[in-house]
Amino acid sequence: WEGEGAQGRYCSAPRPEYCSGEEEGGPLDLCYQLVRLYTDRSSGLERLLSPASHTADQLDYRLAWFLHRVLTVLGYRHLAPHARDRLHRDTASQMEALGLWHWAVFVLCHVEDAVRRREAVEAVLERNVASLDSGREEFLVSELGLPVQWVARARATLARAEGRQQDRAECLLQAERWQEAHQVIVKEIAPDAIIGQEYDYLHR
């Protein structure tokens, strides 16, 4: 399909089913690229993991992400780090857009760099903490192994936005943000507690 013989082209180019015509440089079918990867382990993964290889929706990264996980287990690890991180982030963005933000956290837990992983997960938590119920919190902490401190910090951010200083202070203490919690207690909570003679609460 790539050359011209005496009888013309031997076969049609292996394009995805949604493609019509023989446009040059178009996407190649996912199955064809998997066969080529099997015969030549050095074949690039970036083109194979592009949504264009299997769907007309260029923002649908579901199959590409799952395929990447399978190929990683099978030993195909030559995807560039920046492309791997972008695949994780794009898939997480899709999950979050669909309202499945707790699964977006699951996807982001696969980011290899610890600093970038924490930043990405905490950003998702802070954006969606208002819809965090006990079931999702159990999933995040027990199933995914997220530190309780990360969840508490996101709750503290929400409490600050809503002006709930007492809840904010308790969440900051749970998140082990000692200095910030101390400032909130001294500046926001203690004056009102002393005026209202709420000494037991202030002591606690």
mmCIF file of C-alpha atoms in Angstrom:
data_model
loop_
_atom_site.group_PDB
_atom_site.id
_atom_site.type_symbol
_atom_site.label_atom_id
_atom_site.label_comp_id
_atom_site.label_asym_id
_atom_site.label_seq_id
_atom_site.Cartn_x
_atom_site.Cartn_y
_atom_site.Cartn_z
ATOM 1 C CA TRP A 1 0.000 0.000 0.000
ATOM 2 C CA GLU A 2 3.003 2.320 0.287
ATOM 3 C CA GLY A 3 4.539 1.723 -3.142
ATOM 4 C CA GLU A 4 3.633 1.700 -6.796
ATOM 5 C CA GLY A 5 4.134 -1.568 -8.686
ATOM 6 C CA ALA A 6 3.474 -2.587 -12.233
ATOM 7 C CA GLN A 7 -0.175 -3.216 -11.374
ATOM 8 C CA GLY A 8 -0.496 -0.149 -9.154
ATOM 9 C CA ARG A 9 -0.917 -0.344 -5.409
ATOM 10 C CA TYR A 10 -1.103 -3.795 -3.890
ATOM 11 C CA CYS A 11 -3.811 -2.922 -1.379
ATOM 12 C CA SER A 12 -5.588 -0.068 0.321
ATOM 13 C CA ALA A 13 -3.875 1.749 3.159
ATOM 14 C CA PRO A 14 -4.775 0.412 6.631
ATOM 15 C CA ARG A 15 -6.907 3.340 7.714
ATOM 16 C CA PRO A 16 -9.406 3.346 10.611
ATOM 17 C CA GLU A 17 -12.980 2.481 9.682
ATOM 18 C CA TYR A 18 -14.189 6.062 10.151
ATOM 19 C CA CYS A 19 -11.712 7.375 7.539
ATOM 20 C CA SER A 20 -12.816 7.641 3.945
ATOM 21 C CA GLY A 21 -10.517 7.933 0.978
ATOM 22 C CA GLU A 22 -6.785 7.467 0.634
ATOM 23 C CA GLU A 23 -5.494 10.758 2.008
ATOM 24 C CA GLU A 24 -1.732 10.833 2.432
ATOM 25 C CA GLY A 25 -0.381 11.017 5.947
ATOM 26 C CA GLY A 26 -3.683 10.095 7.539
ATOM 27 C CA PRO A 27 -3.990 7.976 10.679
ATOM 28 C CA LEU A 28 -3.230 4.272 10.509
ATOM 29 C CA ASP A 29 -5.552 1.665 11.956
ATOM 30 C CA LEU A 30 -4.849 0.614 15.545
ATOM 31 C CA CYS A 31 -4.813 -3.117 14.742
ATOM 32 C CA TYR A 32 -2.285 -2.600 11.951
ATOM 33 C CA GLN A 33 -0.026 -0.589 14.235
ATOM 34 C CA LEU A 34 -0.186 -3.302 16.905
ATOM 35 C CA VAL A 35 0.907 -5.904 14.356
ATOM 36 C CA ARG A 36 3.743 -3.627 13.250
ATOM 37 C CA LEU A 37 4.783 -3.078 16.882
ATOM 38 C CA TYR A 38 4.848 -6.856 17.393
ATOM 39 C CA THR A 39 7.116 -7.337 14.388
ATOM 40 C CA ASP A 40 9.286 -4.303 15.168
ATOM 41 C CA ARG A 41 9.524 -3.423 18.867
ATOM 42 C CA SER A 42 11.102 -0.063 18.026
ATOM 43 C CA SER A 43 7.927 1.227 16.336
ATOM 44 C CA GLY A 44 6.825 4.533 17.823
ATOM 45 C CA LEU A 45 4.070 4.458 20.416
ATOM 46 C CA GLU A 46 2.999 8.092 20.045
ATOM 47 C CA ARG A 47 1.177 7.480 16.762
ATOM 48 C CA LEU A 48 -0.263 4.167 17.962
ATOM 49 C CA LEU A 49 -1.720 5.734 21.115
ATOM 50 C CA SER A 50 -3.292 8.669 19.288
ATOM 51 C CA PRO A 51 -7.116 8.677 19.385
ATOM 52 C CA ALA A 52 -7.018 9.208 15.613
ATOM 53 C CA SER A 53 -5.923 5.573 15.191
ATOM 54 C CA HIS A 54 -9.304 4.225 16.283
ATOM 55 C CA THR A 55 -11.937 6.970 16.685
ATOM 56 C CA ALA A 56 -13.120 10.138 15.007
ATOM 57 C CA ASP A 57 -13.340 11.824 18.431
ATOM 58 C CA GLN A 58 -9.886 13.301 18.937
ATOM 59 C CA LEU A 59 -10.617 13.912 22.638
ATOM 60 C CA ASP A 60 -11.519 10.301 23.474
ATOM 61 C CA TYR A 61 -8.445 8.887 25.212
ATOM 62 C CA ARG A 62 -10.081 5.918 26.961
ATOM 63 C CA LEU A 63 -8.862 3.124 24.682
ATOM 64 C CA ALA A 64 -5.462 4.759 24.209
ATOM 65 C CA TRP A 65 -4.881 4.913 27.970
ATOM 66 C CA PHE A 66 -5.924 1.318 28.617
ATOM 67 C CA LEU A 67 -3.825 0.158 25.674
ATOM 68 C CA HIS A 68 -0.838 2.026 27.061
ATOM 69 C CA ARG A 69 -1.266 0.269 30.416
ATOM 70 C CA VAL A 70 -1.371 -3.141 28.714
ATOM 71 C CA LEU A 71 1.664 -2.384 26.539
ATOM 72 C CA THR A 72 3.574 -1.153 29.599
ATOM 73 C CA VAL A 73 2.921 -4.464 31.369
ATOM 74 C CA LEU A 74 4.117 -6.308 28.257
ATOM 75 C CA GLY A 75 7.395 -4.400 28.302
ATOM 76 C CA TYR A 76 6.793 -1.700 25.682
ATOM 77 C CA ARG A 77 8.098 1.291 27.629
ATOM 78 C CA HIS A 78 9.660 3.477 24.943
ATOM 79 C CA LEU A 79 6.990 6.182 25.046
ATOM 80 C CA ALA A 80 8.584 9.580 25.723
ATOM 81 C CA PRO A 81 8.025 10.839 29.294
ATOM 82 C CA HIS A 82 6.293 14.040 28.147
ATOM 83 C CA ALA A 83 3.945 12.042 25.892
ATOM 84 C CA ARG A 84 3.197 9.603 28.718
ATOM 85 C CA ASP A 85 2.359 12.423 31.138
ATOM 86 C CA ARG A 86 0.197 14.131 28.534
ATOM 87 C CA LEU A 87 -1.720 10.887 27.945
ATOM 88 C CA HIS A 88 -2.406 10.593 31.683
ATOM 89 C CA ARG A 89 -3.521 14.222 31.944
ATOM 90 C CA ASP A 90 -5.699 14.123 28.829
ATOM 91 C CA THR A 91 -7.421 10.943 30.012
ATOM 92 C CA ALA A 92 -7.935 12.429 33.474
ATOM 93 C CA SER A 93 -9.421 15.576 31.932
ATOM 94 C CA GLN A 94 -11.863 13.447 29.977
ATOM 95 C CA MET A 95 -12.894 11.534 33.115
ATOM 96 C CA GLU A 96 -13.349 14.775 35.040
ATOM 97 C CA ALA A 97 -15.431 16.293 32.246
ATOM 98 C CA LEU A 98 -17.712 13.251 32.419
ATOM 99 C CA GLY A 99 -18.199 13.729 36.172
ATOM 100 C CA LEU A 100 -15.979 10.772 37.038
ATOM 101 C CA TRP A 101 -13.350 12.876 38.775
ATOM 102 C CA HIS A 102 -12.513 10.163 41.315
ATOM 103 C CA TRP A 103 -11.478 7.964 38.370
ATOM 104 C CA ALA A 104 -9.466 10.907 37.062
ATOM 105 C CA VAL A 105 -7.531 10.697 40.336
ATOM 106 C CA PHE A 106 -6.968 6.987 39.633
ATOM 107 C CA VAL A 107 -5.530 7.845 36.214
ATOM 108 C CA LEU A 108 -3.284 10.566 37.639
ATOM 109 C CA CYS A 109 -1.919 8.145 40.232
ATOM 110 C CA HIS A 110 -0.024 6.569 37.311
ATOM 111 C CA VAL A 111 2.097 9.700 36.745
ATOM 112 C CA GLU A 112 5.612 8.542 37.558
ATOM 113 C CA ASP A 113 7.102 11.788 38.881
ATOM 114 C CA ALA A 114 6.041 12.061 42.534
ATOM 115 C CA VAL A 115 5.930 15.879 42.613
ATOM 116 C CA ARG A 116 3.861 16.208 39.438
ATOM 117 C CA ARG A 117 1.607 13.352 40.563
ATOM 118 C CA ARG A 118 0.839 15.063 43.873
ATOM 119 C CA GLU A 119 0.225 18.448 42.222
ATOM 120 C CA ALA A 120 -2.143 16.951 39.644
ATOM 121 C CA VAL A 121 -4.100 14.879 42.182
ATOM 122 C CA GLU A 122 -4.440 17.763 44.637
ATOM 123 C CA ALA A 123 -5.647 20.057 41.838
ATOM 124 C CA VAL A 124 -8.421 17.593 40.941
ATOM 125 C CA LEU A 125 -9.367 17.203 44.609
ATOM 126 C CA GLU A 126 -9.602 20.961 45.144
ATOM 127 C CA ARG A 127 -11.772 21.425 42.049
ATOM 128 C CA ASN A 128 -14.218 18.677 43.042
ATOM 129 C CA VAL A 129 -14.143 18.513 46.850
ATOM 130 C CA ALA A 130 -17.638 20.016 47.048
ATOM 131 C CA SER A 131 -19.042 16.773 45.598
ATOM 132 C CA LEU A 132 -16.899 14.502 47.776
ATOM 133 C CA ASP A 133 -19.125 12.054 49.638
ATOM 134 C CA SER A 134 -18.186 9.276 52.039
ATOM 135 C CA GLY A 135 -18.204 6.604 49.318
ATOM 136 C CA ARG A 136 -15.802 8.485 47.094
ATOM 137 C CA GLU A 137 -13.592 9.383 50.043
ATOM 138 C CA GLU A 138 -13.445 5.717 51.013
ATOM 139 C CA PHE A 139 -12.461 4.867 47.435
ATOM 140 C CA LEU A 140 -9.749 7.524 47.327
ATOM 141 C CA VAL A 141 -8.209 6.700 50.688
ATOM 142 C CA SER A 142 -8.718 2.939 50.988
ATOM 143 C CA GLU A 143 -8.594 1.787 47.373
ATOM 144 C CA LEU A 144 -6.183 4.287 45.813
ATOM 145 C CA GLY A 145 -4.103 4.862 48.942
ATOM 146 C CA LEU A 146 -4.320 8.652 48.892
ATOM 147 C CA PRO A 147 -3.075 10.252 52.115
ATOM 148 C CA VAL A 148 -5.883 11.588 54.293
ATOM 149 C CA GLN A 149 -3.924 14.838 54.487
ATOM 150 C CA TRP A 150 -4.484 15.528 50.789
ATOM 151 C CA VAL A 151 -8.250 15.188 51.160
ATOM 152 C CA ALA A 152 -8.240 17.320 54.320
ATOM 153 C CA ARG A 153 -6.285 20.050 52.562
ATOM 154 C CA ALA A 154 -8.865 20.149 49.764
ATOM 155 C CA ARG A 155 -11.648 20.399 52.366
ATOM 156 C CA ALA A 156 -9.767 23.287 54.014
ATOM 157 C CA THR A 157 -9.649 25.115 50.683
ATOM 158 C CA LEU A 158 -13.422 24.712 50.282
ATOM 159 C CA ALA A 159 -14.037 25.866 53.864
ATOM 160 C CA ARG A 160 -11.926 28.963 53.236
ATOM 161 C CA ALA A 161 -13.889 29.811 50.095
ATOM 162 C CA GLU A 162 -17.162 29.443 52.017
ATOM 163 C CA GLY A 163 -15.940 31.425 55.030
ATOM 164 C CA ARG A 164 -16.176 28.499 57.481
ATOM 165 C CA GLN A 165 -13.091 29.272 59.541
ATOM 166 C CA GLN A 166 -13.693 26.690 62.258
ATOM 167 C CA ASP A 167 -14.029 23.858 59.737
ATOM 168 C CA ARG A 168 -11.023 25.236 57.894
ATOM 169 C CA ALA A 169 -8.885 25.135 61.042
ATOM 170 C CA GLU A 170 -9.898 21.551 61.819
ATOM 171 C CA CYS A 171 -9.179 20.445 58.253
ATOM 172 C CA LEU A 172 -5.800 22.168 58.310
ATOM 173 C CA LEU A 173 -4.925 20.359 61.537
ATOM 174 C CA GLN A 174 -5.946 17.061 59.952
ATOM 175 C CA ALA A 175 -3.850 17.954 56.907
ATOM 176 C CA GLU A 176 -0.897 18.643 59.232
ATOM 177 C CA ARG A 177 -0.582 22.221 57.987
ATOM 178 C CA TRP A 178 0.364 23.399 61.451
ATOM 179 C CA GLN A 179 1.490 26.957 60.705
ATOM 180 C CA GLU A 180 -1.516 27.839 58.560
ATOM 181 C CA ALA A 181 -3.866 26.280 61.120
ATOM 182 C CA HIS A 182 -2.218 28.303 63.890
ATOM 183 C CA GLN A 183 -2.731 31.544 61.965
ATOM 184 C CA VAL A 184 -6.407 30.772 61.348
ATOM 185 C CA ILE A 185 -7.004 29.930 65.013
ATOM 186 C CA VAL A 186 -5.214 33.023 66.324
ATOM 187 C CA LYS A 187 -6.589 35.527 63.805
ATOM 188 C CA GLU A 188 -10.043 34.212 62.949
ATOM 189 C CA ILE A 189 -11.294 31.909 65.711
ATOM 190 C CA ALA A 190 -9.714 32.888 69.039
ATOM 191 C CA PRO A 191 -11.041 36.509 69.232
ATOM 192 C CA ASP A 192 -14.670 35.456 68.717
ATOM 193 C CA ALA A 193 -14.281 32.446 71.013
ATOM 194 C CA ILE A 194 -12.899 34.605 73.832
ATOM 195 C CA ILE A 195 -15.614 37.222 73.413
ATOM 196 C CA GLY A 196 -18.270 34.503 73.376
ATOM 197 C CA GLN A 197 -16.611 32.736 76.333
ATOM 198 C CA GLU A 198 -16.314 29.513 74.340
ATOM 199 C CA TYR A 199 -13.252 28.435 76.269
ATOM 200 C CA ASP A 200 -13.885 24.687 76.009
ATOM 201 C CA TYR A 201 -14.083 24.881 72.206
ATOM 202 C CA LEU A 202 -10.985 27.057 72.027
ATOM 203 C CA HIS A 203 -9.065 24.663 74.266
ATOM 204 C CA ARG A 204 -10.077 21.704 72.143
#
